[in-house]
Each structure stands twice: as structure tokens, then as C-alpha cells.
XYZ file of C-alpha atoms in Angstrom:
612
model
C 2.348 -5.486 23.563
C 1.275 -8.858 21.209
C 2.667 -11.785 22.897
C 3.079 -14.545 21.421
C 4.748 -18.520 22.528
C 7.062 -19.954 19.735
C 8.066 -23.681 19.855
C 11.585 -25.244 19.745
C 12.535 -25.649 15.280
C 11.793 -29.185 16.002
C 8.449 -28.866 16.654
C 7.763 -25.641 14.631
C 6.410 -25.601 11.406
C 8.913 -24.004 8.694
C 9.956 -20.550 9.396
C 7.581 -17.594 9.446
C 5.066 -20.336 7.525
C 2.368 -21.388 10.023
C 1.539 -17.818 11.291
C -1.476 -16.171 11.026
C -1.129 -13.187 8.535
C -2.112 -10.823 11.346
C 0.571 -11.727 13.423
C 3.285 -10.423 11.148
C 4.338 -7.160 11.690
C 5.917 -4.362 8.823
C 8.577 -2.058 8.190
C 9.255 0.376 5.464
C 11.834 3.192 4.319
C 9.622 4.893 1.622
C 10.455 2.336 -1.203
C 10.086 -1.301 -0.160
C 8.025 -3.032 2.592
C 9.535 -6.306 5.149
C 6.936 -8.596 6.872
C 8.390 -10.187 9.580
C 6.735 -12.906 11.505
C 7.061 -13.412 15.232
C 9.722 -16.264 15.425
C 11.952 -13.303 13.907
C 11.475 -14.187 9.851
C 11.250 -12.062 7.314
C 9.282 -13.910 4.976
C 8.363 -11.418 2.624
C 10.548 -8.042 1.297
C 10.290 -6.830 -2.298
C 14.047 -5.126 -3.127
C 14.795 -2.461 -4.053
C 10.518 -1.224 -4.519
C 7.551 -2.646 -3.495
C 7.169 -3.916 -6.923
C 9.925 -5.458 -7.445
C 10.542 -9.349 -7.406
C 11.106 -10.698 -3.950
C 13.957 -11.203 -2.158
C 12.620 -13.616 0.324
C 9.279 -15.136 -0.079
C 8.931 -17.350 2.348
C 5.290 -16.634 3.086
C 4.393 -17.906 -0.123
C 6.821 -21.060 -0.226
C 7.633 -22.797 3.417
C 9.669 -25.347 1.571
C 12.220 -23.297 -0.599
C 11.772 -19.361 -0.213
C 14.022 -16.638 1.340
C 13.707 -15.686 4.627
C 16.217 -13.797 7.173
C 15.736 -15.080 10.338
C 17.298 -14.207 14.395
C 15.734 -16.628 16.674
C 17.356 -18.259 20.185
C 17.622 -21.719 21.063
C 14.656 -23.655 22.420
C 11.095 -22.455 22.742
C 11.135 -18.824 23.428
C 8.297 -16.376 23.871
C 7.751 -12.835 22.201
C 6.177 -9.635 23.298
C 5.914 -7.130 20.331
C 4.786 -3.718 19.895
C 6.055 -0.837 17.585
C 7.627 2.448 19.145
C 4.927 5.322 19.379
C 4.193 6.903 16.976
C 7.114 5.290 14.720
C 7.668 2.214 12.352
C 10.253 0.656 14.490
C 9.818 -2.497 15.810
C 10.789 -3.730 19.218
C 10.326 -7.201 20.178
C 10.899 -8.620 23.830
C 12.332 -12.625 23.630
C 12.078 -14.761 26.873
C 13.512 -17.843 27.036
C 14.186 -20.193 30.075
C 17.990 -18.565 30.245
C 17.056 -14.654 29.913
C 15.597 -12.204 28.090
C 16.824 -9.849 25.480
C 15.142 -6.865 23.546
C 15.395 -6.957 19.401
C 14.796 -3.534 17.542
C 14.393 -3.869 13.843
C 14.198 -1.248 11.182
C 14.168 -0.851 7.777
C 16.521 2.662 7.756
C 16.111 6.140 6.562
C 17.269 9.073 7.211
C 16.069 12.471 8.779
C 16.426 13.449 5.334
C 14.413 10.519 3.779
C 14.739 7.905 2.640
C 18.302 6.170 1.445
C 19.790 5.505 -1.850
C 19.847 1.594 -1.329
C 17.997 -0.225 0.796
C 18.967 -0.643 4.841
C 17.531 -3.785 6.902
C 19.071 -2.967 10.447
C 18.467 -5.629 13.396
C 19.466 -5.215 16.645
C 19.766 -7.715 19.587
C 20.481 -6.341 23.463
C 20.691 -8.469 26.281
C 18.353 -7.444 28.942
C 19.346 -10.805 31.536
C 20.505 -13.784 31.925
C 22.609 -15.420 29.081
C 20.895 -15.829 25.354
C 22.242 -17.887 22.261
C 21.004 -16.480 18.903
C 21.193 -18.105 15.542
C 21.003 -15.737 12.524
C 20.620 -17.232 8.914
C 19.678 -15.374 5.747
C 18.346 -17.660 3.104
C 18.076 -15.786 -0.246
C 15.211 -16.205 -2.685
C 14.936 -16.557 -6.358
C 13.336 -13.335 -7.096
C 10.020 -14.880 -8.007
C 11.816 -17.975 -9.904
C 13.881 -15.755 -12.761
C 17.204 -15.676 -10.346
C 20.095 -17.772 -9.072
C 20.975 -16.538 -5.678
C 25.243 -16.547 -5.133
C 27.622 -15.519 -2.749
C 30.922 -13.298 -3.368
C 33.731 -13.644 -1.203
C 34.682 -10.146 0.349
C 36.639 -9.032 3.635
C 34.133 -6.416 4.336
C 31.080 -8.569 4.616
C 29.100 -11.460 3.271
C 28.401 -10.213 -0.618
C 25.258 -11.877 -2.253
C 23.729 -11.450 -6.226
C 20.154 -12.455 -7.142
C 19.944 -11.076 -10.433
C 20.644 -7.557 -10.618
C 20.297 -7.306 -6.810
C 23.472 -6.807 -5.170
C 23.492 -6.847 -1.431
C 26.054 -7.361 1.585
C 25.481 -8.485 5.194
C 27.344 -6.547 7.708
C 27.129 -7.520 11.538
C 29.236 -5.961 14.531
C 32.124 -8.216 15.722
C 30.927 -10.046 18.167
C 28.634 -12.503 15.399
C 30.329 -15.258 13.900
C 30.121 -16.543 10.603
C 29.503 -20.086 10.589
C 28.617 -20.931 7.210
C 28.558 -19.757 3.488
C 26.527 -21.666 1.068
C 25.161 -21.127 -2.227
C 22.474 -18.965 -0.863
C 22.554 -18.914 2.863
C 24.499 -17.408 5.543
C 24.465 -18.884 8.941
C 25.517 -17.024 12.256
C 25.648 -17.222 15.730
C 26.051 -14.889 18.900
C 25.539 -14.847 22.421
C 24.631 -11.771 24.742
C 24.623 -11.378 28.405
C 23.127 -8.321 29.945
C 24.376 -4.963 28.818
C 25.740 -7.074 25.904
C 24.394 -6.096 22.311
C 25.009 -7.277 18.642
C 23.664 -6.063 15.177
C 23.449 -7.201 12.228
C 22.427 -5.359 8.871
C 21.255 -6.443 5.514
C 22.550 -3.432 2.268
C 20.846 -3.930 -1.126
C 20.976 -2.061 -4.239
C 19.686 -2.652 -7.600
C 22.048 -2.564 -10.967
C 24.347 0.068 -8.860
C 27.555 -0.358 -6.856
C 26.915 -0.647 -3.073
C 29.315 0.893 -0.784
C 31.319 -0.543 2.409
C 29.422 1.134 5.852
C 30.127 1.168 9.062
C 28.116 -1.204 11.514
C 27.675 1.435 13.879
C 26.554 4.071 11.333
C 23.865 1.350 10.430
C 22.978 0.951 13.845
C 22.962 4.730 14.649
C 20.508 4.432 11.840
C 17.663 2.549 13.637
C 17.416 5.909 16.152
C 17.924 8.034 13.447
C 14.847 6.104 11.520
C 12.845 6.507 14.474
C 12.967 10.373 14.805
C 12.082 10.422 11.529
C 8.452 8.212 12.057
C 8.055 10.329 15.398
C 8.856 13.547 13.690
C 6.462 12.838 10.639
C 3.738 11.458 13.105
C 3.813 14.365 15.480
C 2.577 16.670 12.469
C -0.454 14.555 12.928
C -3.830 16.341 13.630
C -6.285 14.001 15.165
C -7.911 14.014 18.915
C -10.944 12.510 18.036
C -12.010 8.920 19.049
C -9.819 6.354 18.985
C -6.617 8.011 18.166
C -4.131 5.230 18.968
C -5.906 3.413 15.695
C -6.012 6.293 13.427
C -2.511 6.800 14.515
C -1.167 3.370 13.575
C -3.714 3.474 10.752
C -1.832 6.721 9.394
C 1.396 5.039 9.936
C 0.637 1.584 8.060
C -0.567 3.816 5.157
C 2.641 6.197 5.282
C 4.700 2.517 4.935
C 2.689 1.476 1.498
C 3.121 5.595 0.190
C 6.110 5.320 -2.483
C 8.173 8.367 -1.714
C 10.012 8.651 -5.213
C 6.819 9.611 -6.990
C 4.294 10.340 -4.267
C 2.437 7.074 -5.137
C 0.664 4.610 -2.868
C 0.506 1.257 -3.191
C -3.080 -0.942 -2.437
C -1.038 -3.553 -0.572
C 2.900 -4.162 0.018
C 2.590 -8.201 -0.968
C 1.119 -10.684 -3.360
C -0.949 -13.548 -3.799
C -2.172 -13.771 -0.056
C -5.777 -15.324 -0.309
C -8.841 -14.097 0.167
C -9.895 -17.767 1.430
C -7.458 -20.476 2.554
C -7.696 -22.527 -0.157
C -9.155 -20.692 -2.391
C -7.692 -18.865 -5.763
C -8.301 -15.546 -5.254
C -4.774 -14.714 -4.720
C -3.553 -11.054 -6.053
C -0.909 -8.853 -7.006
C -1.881 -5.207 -5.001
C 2.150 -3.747 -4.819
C 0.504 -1.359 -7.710
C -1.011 1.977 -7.513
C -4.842 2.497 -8.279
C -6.586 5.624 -8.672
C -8.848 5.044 -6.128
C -6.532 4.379 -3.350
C -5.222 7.780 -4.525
C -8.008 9.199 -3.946
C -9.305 8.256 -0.976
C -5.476 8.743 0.670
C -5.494 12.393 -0.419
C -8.840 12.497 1.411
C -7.683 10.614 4.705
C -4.636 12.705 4.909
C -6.173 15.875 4.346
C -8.613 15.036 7.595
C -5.688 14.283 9.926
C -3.615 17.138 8.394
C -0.508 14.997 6.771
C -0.073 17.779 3.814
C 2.595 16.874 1.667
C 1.437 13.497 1.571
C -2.000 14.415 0.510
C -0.132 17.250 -2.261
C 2.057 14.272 -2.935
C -0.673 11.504 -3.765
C -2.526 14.466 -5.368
C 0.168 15.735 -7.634
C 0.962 11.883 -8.720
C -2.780 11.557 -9.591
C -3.235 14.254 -12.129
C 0.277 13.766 -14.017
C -0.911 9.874 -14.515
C -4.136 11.453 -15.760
C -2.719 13.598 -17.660
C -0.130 11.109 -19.240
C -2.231 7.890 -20.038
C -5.950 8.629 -18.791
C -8.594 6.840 -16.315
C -6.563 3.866 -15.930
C -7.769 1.903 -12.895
C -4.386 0.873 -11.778
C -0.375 1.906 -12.235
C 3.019 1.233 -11.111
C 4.022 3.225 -8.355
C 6.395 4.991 -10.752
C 3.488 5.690 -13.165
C 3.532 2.917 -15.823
C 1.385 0.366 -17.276
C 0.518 -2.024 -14.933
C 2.267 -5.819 -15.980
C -0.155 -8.419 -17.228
C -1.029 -11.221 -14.263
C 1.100 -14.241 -14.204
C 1.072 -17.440 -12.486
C 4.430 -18.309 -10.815
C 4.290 -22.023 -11.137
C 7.135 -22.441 -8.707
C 5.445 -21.266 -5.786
C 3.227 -22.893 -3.905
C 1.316 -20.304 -2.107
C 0.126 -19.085 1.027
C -0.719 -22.485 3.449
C -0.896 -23.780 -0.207
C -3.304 -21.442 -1.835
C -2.171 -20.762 -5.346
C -1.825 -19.776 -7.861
C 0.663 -17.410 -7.077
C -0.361 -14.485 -9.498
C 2.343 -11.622 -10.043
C 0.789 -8.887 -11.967
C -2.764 -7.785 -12.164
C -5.409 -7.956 -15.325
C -7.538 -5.347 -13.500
C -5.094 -3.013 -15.535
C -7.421 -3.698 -18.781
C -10.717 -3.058 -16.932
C -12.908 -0.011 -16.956
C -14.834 1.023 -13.975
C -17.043 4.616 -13.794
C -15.616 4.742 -10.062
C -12.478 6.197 -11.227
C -14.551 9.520 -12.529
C -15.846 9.905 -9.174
C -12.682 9.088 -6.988
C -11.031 11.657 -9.343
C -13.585 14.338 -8.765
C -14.246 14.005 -5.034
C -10.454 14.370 -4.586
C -10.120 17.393 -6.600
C -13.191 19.184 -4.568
C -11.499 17.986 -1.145
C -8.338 19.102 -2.564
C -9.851 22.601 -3.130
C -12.382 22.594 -0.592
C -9.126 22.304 1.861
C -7.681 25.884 0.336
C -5.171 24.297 -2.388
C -5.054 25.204 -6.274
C -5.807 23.182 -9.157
C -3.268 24.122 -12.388
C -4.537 25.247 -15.620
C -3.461 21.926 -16.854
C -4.869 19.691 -14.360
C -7.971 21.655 -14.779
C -8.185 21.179 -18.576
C -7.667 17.301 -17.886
C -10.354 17.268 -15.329
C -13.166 18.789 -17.409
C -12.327 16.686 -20.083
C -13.071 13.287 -17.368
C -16.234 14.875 -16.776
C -17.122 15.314 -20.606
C -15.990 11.581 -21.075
C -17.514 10.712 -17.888
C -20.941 11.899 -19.201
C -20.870 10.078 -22.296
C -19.295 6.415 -20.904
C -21.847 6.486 -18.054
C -24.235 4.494 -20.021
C -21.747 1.476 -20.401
C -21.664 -1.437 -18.511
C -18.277 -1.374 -16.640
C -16.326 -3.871 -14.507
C -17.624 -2.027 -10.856
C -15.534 -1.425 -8.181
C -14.955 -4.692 -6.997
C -13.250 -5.275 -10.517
C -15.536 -7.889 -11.355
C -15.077 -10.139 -14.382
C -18.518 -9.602 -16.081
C -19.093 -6.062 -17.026
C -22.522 -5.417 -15.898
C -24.697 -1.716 -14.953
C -23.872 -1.908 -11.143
C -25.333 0.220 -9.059
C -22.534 1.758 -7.107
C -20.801 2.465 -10.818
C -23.355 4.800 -11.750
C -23.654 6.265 -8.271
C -19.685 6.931 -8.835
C -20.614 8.526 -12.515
C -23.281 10.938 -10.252
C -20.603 11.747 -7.653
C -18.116 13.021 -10.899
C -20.600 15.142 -12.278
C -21.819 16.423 -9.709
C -18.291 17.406 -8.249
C -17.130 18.825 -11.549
C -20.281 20.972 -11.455
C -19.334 22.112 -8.320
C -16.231 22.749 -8.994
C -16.577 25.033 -12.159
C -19.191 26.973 -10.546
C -16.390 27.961 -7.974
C -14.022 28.865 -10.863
C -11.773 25.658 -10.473
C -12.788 24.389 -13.175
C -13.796 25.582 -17.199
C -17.525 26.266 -17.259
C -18.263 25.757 -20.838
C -19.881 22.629 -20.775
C -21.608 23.184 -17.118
C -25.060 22.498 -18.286
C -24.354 19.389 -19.974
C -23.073 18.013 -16.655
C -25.419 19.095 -14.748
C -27.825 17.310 -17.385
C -26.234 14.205 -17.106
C -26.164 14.507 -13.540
C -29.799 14.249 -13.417
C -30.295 11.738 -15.965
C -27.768 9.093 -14.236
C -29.940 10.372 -10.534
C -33.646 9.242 -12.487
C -31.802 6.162 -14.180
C -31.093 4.686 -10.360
C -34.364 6.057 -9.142
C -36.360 4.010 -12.352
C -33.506 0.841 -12.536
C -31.851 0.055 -9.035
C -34.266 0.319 -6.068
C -36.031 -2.644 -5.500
C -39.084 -1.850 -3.285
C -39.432 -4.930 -2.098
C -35.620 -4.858 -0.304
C -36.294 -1.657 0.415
C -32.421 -0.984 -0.998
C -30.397 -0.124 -3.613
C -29.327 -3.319 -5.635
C -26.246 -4.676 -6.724
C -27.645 -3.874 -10.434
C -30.716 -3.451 -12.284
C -32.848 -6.774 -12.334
C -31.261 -8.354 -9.134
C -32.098 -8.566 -5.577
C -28.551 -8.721 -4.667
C -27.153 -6.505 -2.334
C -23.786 -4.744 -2.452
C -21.867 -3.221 0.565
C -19.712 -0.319 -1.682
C -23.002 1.412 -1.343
C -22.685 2.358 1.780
C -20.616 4.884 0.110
C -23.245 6.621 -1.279
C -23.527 8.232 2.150
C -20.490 9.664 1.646
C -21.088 11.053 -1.294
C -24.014 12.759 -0.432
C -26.405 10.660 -3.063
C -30.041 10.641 -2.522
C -32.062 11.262 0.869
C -31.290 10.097 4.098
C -34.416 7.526 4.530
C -33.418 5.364 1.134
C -29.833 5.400 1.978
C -30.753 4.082 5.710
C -33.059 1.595 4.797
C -30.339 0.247 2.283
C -27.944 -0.243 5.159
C -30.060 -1.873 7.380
C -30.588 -4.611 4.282
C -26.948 -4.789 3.231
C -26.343 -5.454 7.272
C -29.260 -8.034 7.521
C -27.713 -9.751 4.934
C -24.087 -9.669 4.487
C -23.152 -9.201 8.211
C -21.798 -11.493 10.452
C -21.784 -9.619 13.404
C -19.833 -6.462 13.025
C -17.700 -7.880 9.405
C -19.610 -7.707 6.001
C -19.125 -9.128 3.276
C -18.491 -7.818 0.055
C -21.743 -8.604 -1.825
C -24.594 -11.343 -1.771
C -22.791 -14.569 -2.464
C -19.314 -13.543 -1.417
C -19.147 -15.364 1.616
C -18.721 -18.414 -0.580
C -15.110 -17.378 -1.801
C -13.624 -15.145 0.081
C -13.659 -13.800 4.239
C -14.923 -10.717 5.286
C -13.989 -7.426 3.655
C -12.819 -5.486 6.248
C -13.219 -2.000 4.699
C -16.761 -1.904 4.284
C -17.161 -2.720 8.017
C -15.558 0.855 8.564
C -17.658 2.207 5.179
C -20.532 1.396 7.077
C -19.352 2.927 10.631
C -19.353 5.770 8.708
C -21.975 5.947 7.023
C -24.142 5.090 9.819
C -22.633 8.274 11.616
C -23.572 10.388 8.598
C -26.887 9.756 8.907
C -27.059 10.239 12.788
C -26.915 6.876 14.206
C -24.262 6.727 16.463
C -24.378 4.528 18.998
C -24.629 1.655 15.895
C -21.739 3.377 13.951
C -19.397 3.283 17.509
C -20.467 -0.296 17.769
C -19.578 -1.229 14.234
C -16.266 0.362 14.092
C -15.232 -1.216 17.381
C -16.868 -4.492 16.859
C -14.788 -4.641 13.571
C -11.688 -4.071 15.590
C -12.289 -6.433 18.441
C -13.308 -9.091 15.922
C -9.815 -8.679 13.719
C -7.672 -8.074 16.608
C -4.505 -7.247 14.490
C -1.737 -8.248 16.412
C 0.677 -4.754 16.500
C -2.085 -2.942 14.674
C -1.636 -4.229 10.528
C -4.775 -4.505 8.773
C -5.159 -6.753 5.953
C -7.757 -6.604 3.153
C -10.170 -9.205 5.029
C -10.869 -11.745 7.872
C -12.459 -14.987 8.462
C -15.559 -13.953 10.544
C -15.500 -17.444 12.396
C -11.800 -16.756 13.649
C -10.728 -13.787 13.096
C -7.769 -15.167 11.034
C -6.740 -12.366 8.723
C -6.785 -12.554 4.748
C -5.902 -11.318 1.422
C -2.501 -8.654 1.108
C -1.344 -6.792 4.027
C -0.748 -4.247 5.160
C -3.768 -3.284 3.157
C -4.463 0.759 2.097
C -8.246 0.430 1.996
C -8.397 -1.184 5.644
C -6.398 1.477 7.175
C -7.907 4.263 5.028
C -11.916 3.431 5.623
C -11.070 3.315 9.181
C -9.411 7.118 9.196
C -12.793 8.210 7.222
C -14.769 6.201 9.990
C -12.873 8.023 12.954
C -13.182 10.760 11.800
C -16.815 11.091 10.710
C -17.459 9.474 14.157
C -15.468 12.253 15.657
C -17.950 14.969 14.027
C -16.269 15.719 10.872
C -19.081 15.227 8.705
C -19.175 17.701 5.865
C -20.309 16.331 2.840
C -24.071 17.591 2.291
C -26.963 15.773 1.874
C -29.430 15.454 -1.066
C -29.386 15.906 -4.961
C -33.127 17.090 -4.142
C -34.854 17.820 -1.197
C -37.130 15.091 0.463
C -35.538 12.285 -1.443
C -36.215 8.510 -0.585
């Protein structure tokens, strides 16, 4: 359980605005994601996709966003935890006159997921007496809509846009208010007393009339679904409760219509208070793909990993190496500043959209080709198709390798990095591999495995700095860069160059168990809290244990996520999460970690024997 003390309004900051981004918790159905912060406010939920414009956006604008909010009277505190192994919420309020339990849910069904979109909340007295105020507040879709409401017998009917939506609650709430864009409500449970309430969207479709207790049937219903899903689960290994949650958070960003997963669920949540790195990640990039069909291969979740697999060759096949999609496939919108919001604690711009759609970055060639070995490697088949697409990446591959590219930390000056060319290596040599065992054409085998070698002598002759004793961020610089801690992963060079580069890359960009991203980052931006769990792992590759165990829980003792989100980075001084959340790469690094710590270790070693 998180607990947590909330203040009477009067002395609270606006609604679900002050919090720490750790402290909100998520829900999904397989299409959109809900943040919900601990005084009971959804400040952020994306309707009828992940993609879409928000509904209520509160997080990013105290003043005017949407929000749909259940809180008591007075100062109240909050105990909240999600059901095992499931995506339900439960949340335990104590105030001075009882205590009651709240159970919230964004609904599916046993089947999957619904045709429109289900935001079930439940409120059961537990003791004493408890007065609730409910109020839904609806956004302007990212400033292009006019919320209104419909009058209806049925329910409270709202429009934003093309977004048509209905509130239904069970009898005992009363309606106090209709506005423009707000509904107010109130109800009051004793023990054994209970109440729901239920938000129903749909987009550009009719929405029908349900039941209240069909949606609230729904919440149980939801959570044998999670519990169902989660108990296919195969992991024993060291810390399972984290690789368990971690699986869970990753199965809320995974876009059941087309089997694609998104890097984040929200937008424009900074990378430094203040600062302006604030990003769209509600869009699908190739090497999230990747690494998902890995992580869900190594805790056996199969049609996910078929699923994320399957969406990752058609989008090759379709438009290329792009670095980044919509989760149903398209061309990624160009990045846009929403003027009218004001940000996270006032860090704007607001950017919707993302410009790394235009980039280039080698580390696409080898996300592509590491998944397609792991794919294989686990027993599946690669189609005639897919395989004709593939060896035509690793014929492209071998001639772009030689290009400055945009590296994976989608930097805006294209430079030779390091970890790029390492990337171009890992393709190659995969796609070697792979046609050797038949997967793949062998026509062009010897070219590859020419290239192979020449990119291997370019980062012997260009990238290791003897006097680091490390691999640099690029040729000419004594900067360090913590994606190569991946390179342990991938099996590139020997075991005493790839050591010695992690002990640098810790020396330097460490602050106790967090790293930063590369030399200089720690001037814009937290922590990035993925290659704290890149270089758990790595560190267990290569034998060293007792420091990988300390990194990986060092990194989770100094985050302390609240019921278990991760975002994309933390403040090292507080622990004060940043950037989009629930964040893909967070969750997925620490499933490699866990696992690699547990033993699972079978990438090989060595493009040549007695390297480094």
C-alpha cells in the first residue's frame, strides 16, 4: 500500500496539479491510458486511443484542464495499491468520519477489450459515515474543441468534438449541477453502503444506453481478465513482484487493435522542471518494438511478443526503417506547440507530435535484427515476405552504416556515435546469423559478414579512447555515453573493454545507483532511469553480481514509484519522477535486468576471441 495525506480544497493546490508524477497511478483497456492522482483526479486520459487528443488534461493545465474527480469532504488520507496481478485500482480513504474503499477501472471484457471506452468508479463504505463530491470537468481536446452538454433522461450526455460520451451513476448520486462543461455530484455512504459512477465514450459512433450494474459487474469482470493474462506469466526469478508490475505497466501502453506499443501513454511531461524538453511518446517506435518482443518472450507472454512482432514487420514492410509510428501504423504527426497549455508545474512548451519521425538512426537495423533472431531463436517462423524485407535492411544497413545518423538518443546533430555503429554491427551480425540457419536468403552472406568486420575495425581504430579506457560517445570526444552499456547485450567486443567502459560511464554519469544519459546531460534533464537497469544487466553479463544486484535495487529504492509506475527519469537529489509515464523503456530494461540477474544470460560473447 502507498499512503498518502491530502489536504482540505482550501488548502490544496488545484486538483491532481501539485503531485509528484510518481504518485499517480494508471489504468488501461487495450486502447487508451487514465492517470489518476491520489486526491482521486484523473488528470490525464487520451479518448478513444492513446493518441488521441485529451479528454482531460489537467496535468498539463491546473488552471483550465479536464479532470474527473471523487474526493470527500475535509482532509482525508489515501492508501493505494493495485489488485495482484491486475490493473485495477483500489484505494482506501480515511477521513475523521470513516473510511470507505474506491475501486477504479478502465473496463474490458474477458473477451477484450470494448467497442467504446468504459471509466468505471466505485465507492463502498467500509465505516462510519462519508460525504463524496464527484465533478467531471471536460477538456478541450488539446485546444481544437468546445466541450457541451446534451440533455438526456438516461444520463448526463457530453460532446468535445467528435467525442461523444455519457455519465451514468447508480441511484443513490445526485446531480447537482450541469454547466457548460462540468457535472457536479454528490453522495453519501455508510457501511455496507456503495455507489458507482461510470464515464462511456465513443468516437464519431453512436453510444448506447447501459446498465449501471452491467458497468459495475464490469470492474470484476476487468479484473479476471488482468489476473487471467498475468497468471500466463513465466517468471520466478529475483524480484518477481517488479517484473510482475513491470509486465503489467507495459501490457497497459500495448495497443491491442494492431499489436502496437506505445513509448509512453502521455505528453509533454519534462525531463527537468522547468526545462523544455517536454515530448510527445503516445507513438510507436521500432525500438520499443523490439525490445518488448524480447521482454515478453523471457517471461513467456506469447501473443504479445507474436503481436508486437507481427506489427513490426508489416510497418517494415509498408513504409521502411522509420524510427517512430502511430500505433495504428502511420506517419507519425509533425511536433506542435499547444500554446494554450501551460505545462507540467509550468514547463512548456506543450509539444503534441514528435519530429523524431524525420530522423535516421542505425539503431533501428539492429533492434530489427536482434528481434528477428530472438524471435527464431525462441522456435517461431519468419514468412517468406518478412524474410525478403529483412535481408534487404541488412543490404541497406551495410551501405548507410557509414553515415552520420541522429543516435539513439535522437539527438539533433547527426554525428558518427558510437553506440550507432555498434547497432549497425549487431544487424549484420544477426542477419548473418540468421541466413546461415536458413531464416534468412543467403545470397549476399559474405557481403555482411564483410561489413560486419569493417564497422568492428572502424570502432576498434575511431571510438576507444585509451586514455578513458572506454568506448566514447563518438570519434574525437572524451564523452561518455550510457546506451553502451548495451553493447553487453549484444555480445560486441571482449569482456575486459566492455568492463572497463562501465566502470567509466559509472564514474562519471552516476549519482549513486541513477545515470545519466551522457556527459553533460545532467544539465537538462534528471536521471534516465533505463540505463540504470541497462547497466544492472550488463554488469551481470559480465559476471559481476553483487554490483549488478546493487544497481538494480539501488535504482528502485532511489525512484520509489508509488504503486509501482515507472517514468522515463528521476531527479537523483529527490527522487521526484520525470519525463512521460508510464514509460515502456523503464519497465522493459528492468524485465531484461531481472532476468539476466536471474541467470538467463544467453547472448554469446566476442566477435573474436581475446578481444579488449
Amino acid at each position: 500500500m502507498h499512503r498518502i495525506s491530502i489536504p482540505a480544497p482550501a488548502e490544496s493546490p488545484p486538483e491532481g496539479a501539485g503531485f509528484p508524477i510518481q504518485d499517480y497511478a494508471a489504468l488501461g483497456d487495450g486502447r487508451s491510458v487514465a492517470l489518476i492522482a491520489p486526491d482521486g483526479a484523473v488528470g490525464w486520459w487520451c479518448v478513444p486511443n492513446m493518441d488521441s487528443p485529451p479528454l482531460f488534461d489537467r496535468i498539463l493545465d491546473p488552471g483550465e484542464g479536464g479532470y474527473f474527480q471523487i474526493r470527500p469532504e475535509g482532509a482525508f488520507e489515501v492508501e493505494r495499491r493495485y489488485r495482484p496481478d491486475s490493473n485495477i485500482l483500489e484505494t482506501l480513504v480515511t477521513t475523521p468520519d470513516g473510511r470507505v474503499r474506491v475501486t477504479e477501472s478502465l473496463n474490458s471484457s474477458l473477451a477484450g477489450r470494448l467497442p467504446w471506452s468504459e471509466f468505471a468508479r466505485r465507492i463502498e463504505g467500509l465505516a462510519g459515515t462519508v460525504r463524496f463530491h464527484i465533478q467531471a470537468v471536460f477538456g478541450t481536446r488539446g485546444d481544437t474543441a468546445s466541450p457541451w452538454l446534451q440533455p438526456n433522461p438516461n444520463g448526463c450526455v457530453f460532446h468535445v468534438g467528435p467525442l461523444l460520451g455519457m455519465m451514468r451513476c447508480t441511484p443513490n448520486i445526485r446531480i447537482l449541477e450541469e454547466q457548460d462543461r462540468s457535472i457536479t455530484a454528490t453522495v453519501t455512504l455508510s457501511e455496507g453502503e456503495r455507489a458507482t459512477v461510470a464515464l462511456l465514450a465513443a468516437e464519431d459512433e453512436p453510444l448506447g444506453v447501459l446498465p449501471i450494474e452491467e458497468i459495475d459487474a464490469r470492474i470484476d469482470t476487468s479484473d479476471e481478465a488482468w489476473r487471467s493474462w498475468a497468471g500466463d506469466l513465466r517468471y520466478d526469478g529475483p524480484h518477481r513482484e517488479a517484473v510482475r508490475r513491470s509486465a503489467l505497466a507495459l501490457k497497459l501502453l500495448l495497443y491491442s487493435p494492431s499489436g502496437a506499443i506505445a513509448a509512453a501513454a502521455t505528453a509533454a511531461l519534462p525531463e527537468r522542471i522547468g526545462g523544455d524538453k517536454n515530448y510527445d511518446y503516445r507513438y510507436a517506435w521500432i525500438r520499443d518494438a523490439a525490445y518488448t518482443v524480447n521482454a515478453f518472450l523471457r517471461i513467456g507472454a506469447m501473443a504479445e511478443s507474436k503481436a508486437a512482432f507481427t506489427w513490426l514487420m508489416q510497418r517494415l514492410g509498408e513504409h521502411g526503417p522509420r524510427v517512430l509510428y502511430t500505433l495504428c501504423g502511420d506517419k507519425a504527426p509533425e511536433a506542435r506547440v499547444i500554446e494554450a497549455l501551460p505545462g507540467y508545474r509550468g514547463s512548456g512548451p506543450v509539444v503534441i507530435g514528435n519530429a523524431a519521425a524525420h530522423q535516421h538512426q542505425h539503431g533501428v537495423y539492429g533492434d530489427i535484427f536482434e528481434t528477428a533472431a530472438l524471435f527464431v531463436g525462441d522456435g517461431h517462423i519468419i514468412d517468406q515476405r518478412s524474410a525478403r524485407v529483412l535481408s534487404g535492411l541488412a543490404d541497406e544497413c551495410a551501405d548507410r552504416w557509414r553515415q552520420k545518423d541522429s543516435g539513439i538518443w535522437e539527438l539533433e546533430e547527426p554525428q558518427h556515435y558510437t553506440m550507432s555503429k555498434i547497432s549497425a554491427w549487431q544487424a549484420l551480425a544477426r542477419a548473418v546469423e540468421l541466413a546461415e540457419a536458413g531464416h534468412l536468403p543467403s545470397t549476399c552472406v559474405p557481403r555482411w559478414q564483410r561489413e560486419r568486420d569493417r564497422i568492428a575495425a572502424w570502432i576498434d581504430t575511431h571510438c576507444w579512447s585509451e586514455k578513458r579506457r572506454a568506448y566514447t560517445f563518438f570519434p574525437g570526444t572524451e564523452r561518455l555515453d550510457a546506451s553502451l552499456t548495451l553493447a553487453v547485450r549484444f555480445g560486441f567486443d571482449g569482456r575486459e573493454r566492455l568492463s572497463s567502459t562501465l566502470d567509466a560511464i559509472r564514474a562519471e554519469l552516476g549519482r549513486g545507483a541513477l545515470l545519466y544519459r551522457y556527459s553533460g546531460a545532467e544539465r537538462e534533464e534528471g536521471a534516465f532511469l533505463a540505463c540504470s537497469f541497462w547497466m544492472a544487466e550488463a554488469l551481470a553479463m559480465l559476471d559481476r553480481d553483487a554490483e549488478a544486484e546493487a544497481v538494480f535495487t539501488g535504482t528502485l529504492d532511489a525512484v520509489a514509484p508509488g504503486v509501482g509506475i515507472m517514468s522515463e527519469m528521476a531527479d537523483p537529489r529527490t527522487g521526484d519522477h520525470l519525463g512521460n509515464t508510464p514509460q515502456g523503456l523503464s519497465h522493459l530494461a528492468l524485465i531484461h535486468a531481472a532476468c539476466t540477474l536471474r541467470g538467463d544470460r544467453k547472448r554469446p560473447f566476442g566477435r573474436r576471441e581475446g578481444a579488449g
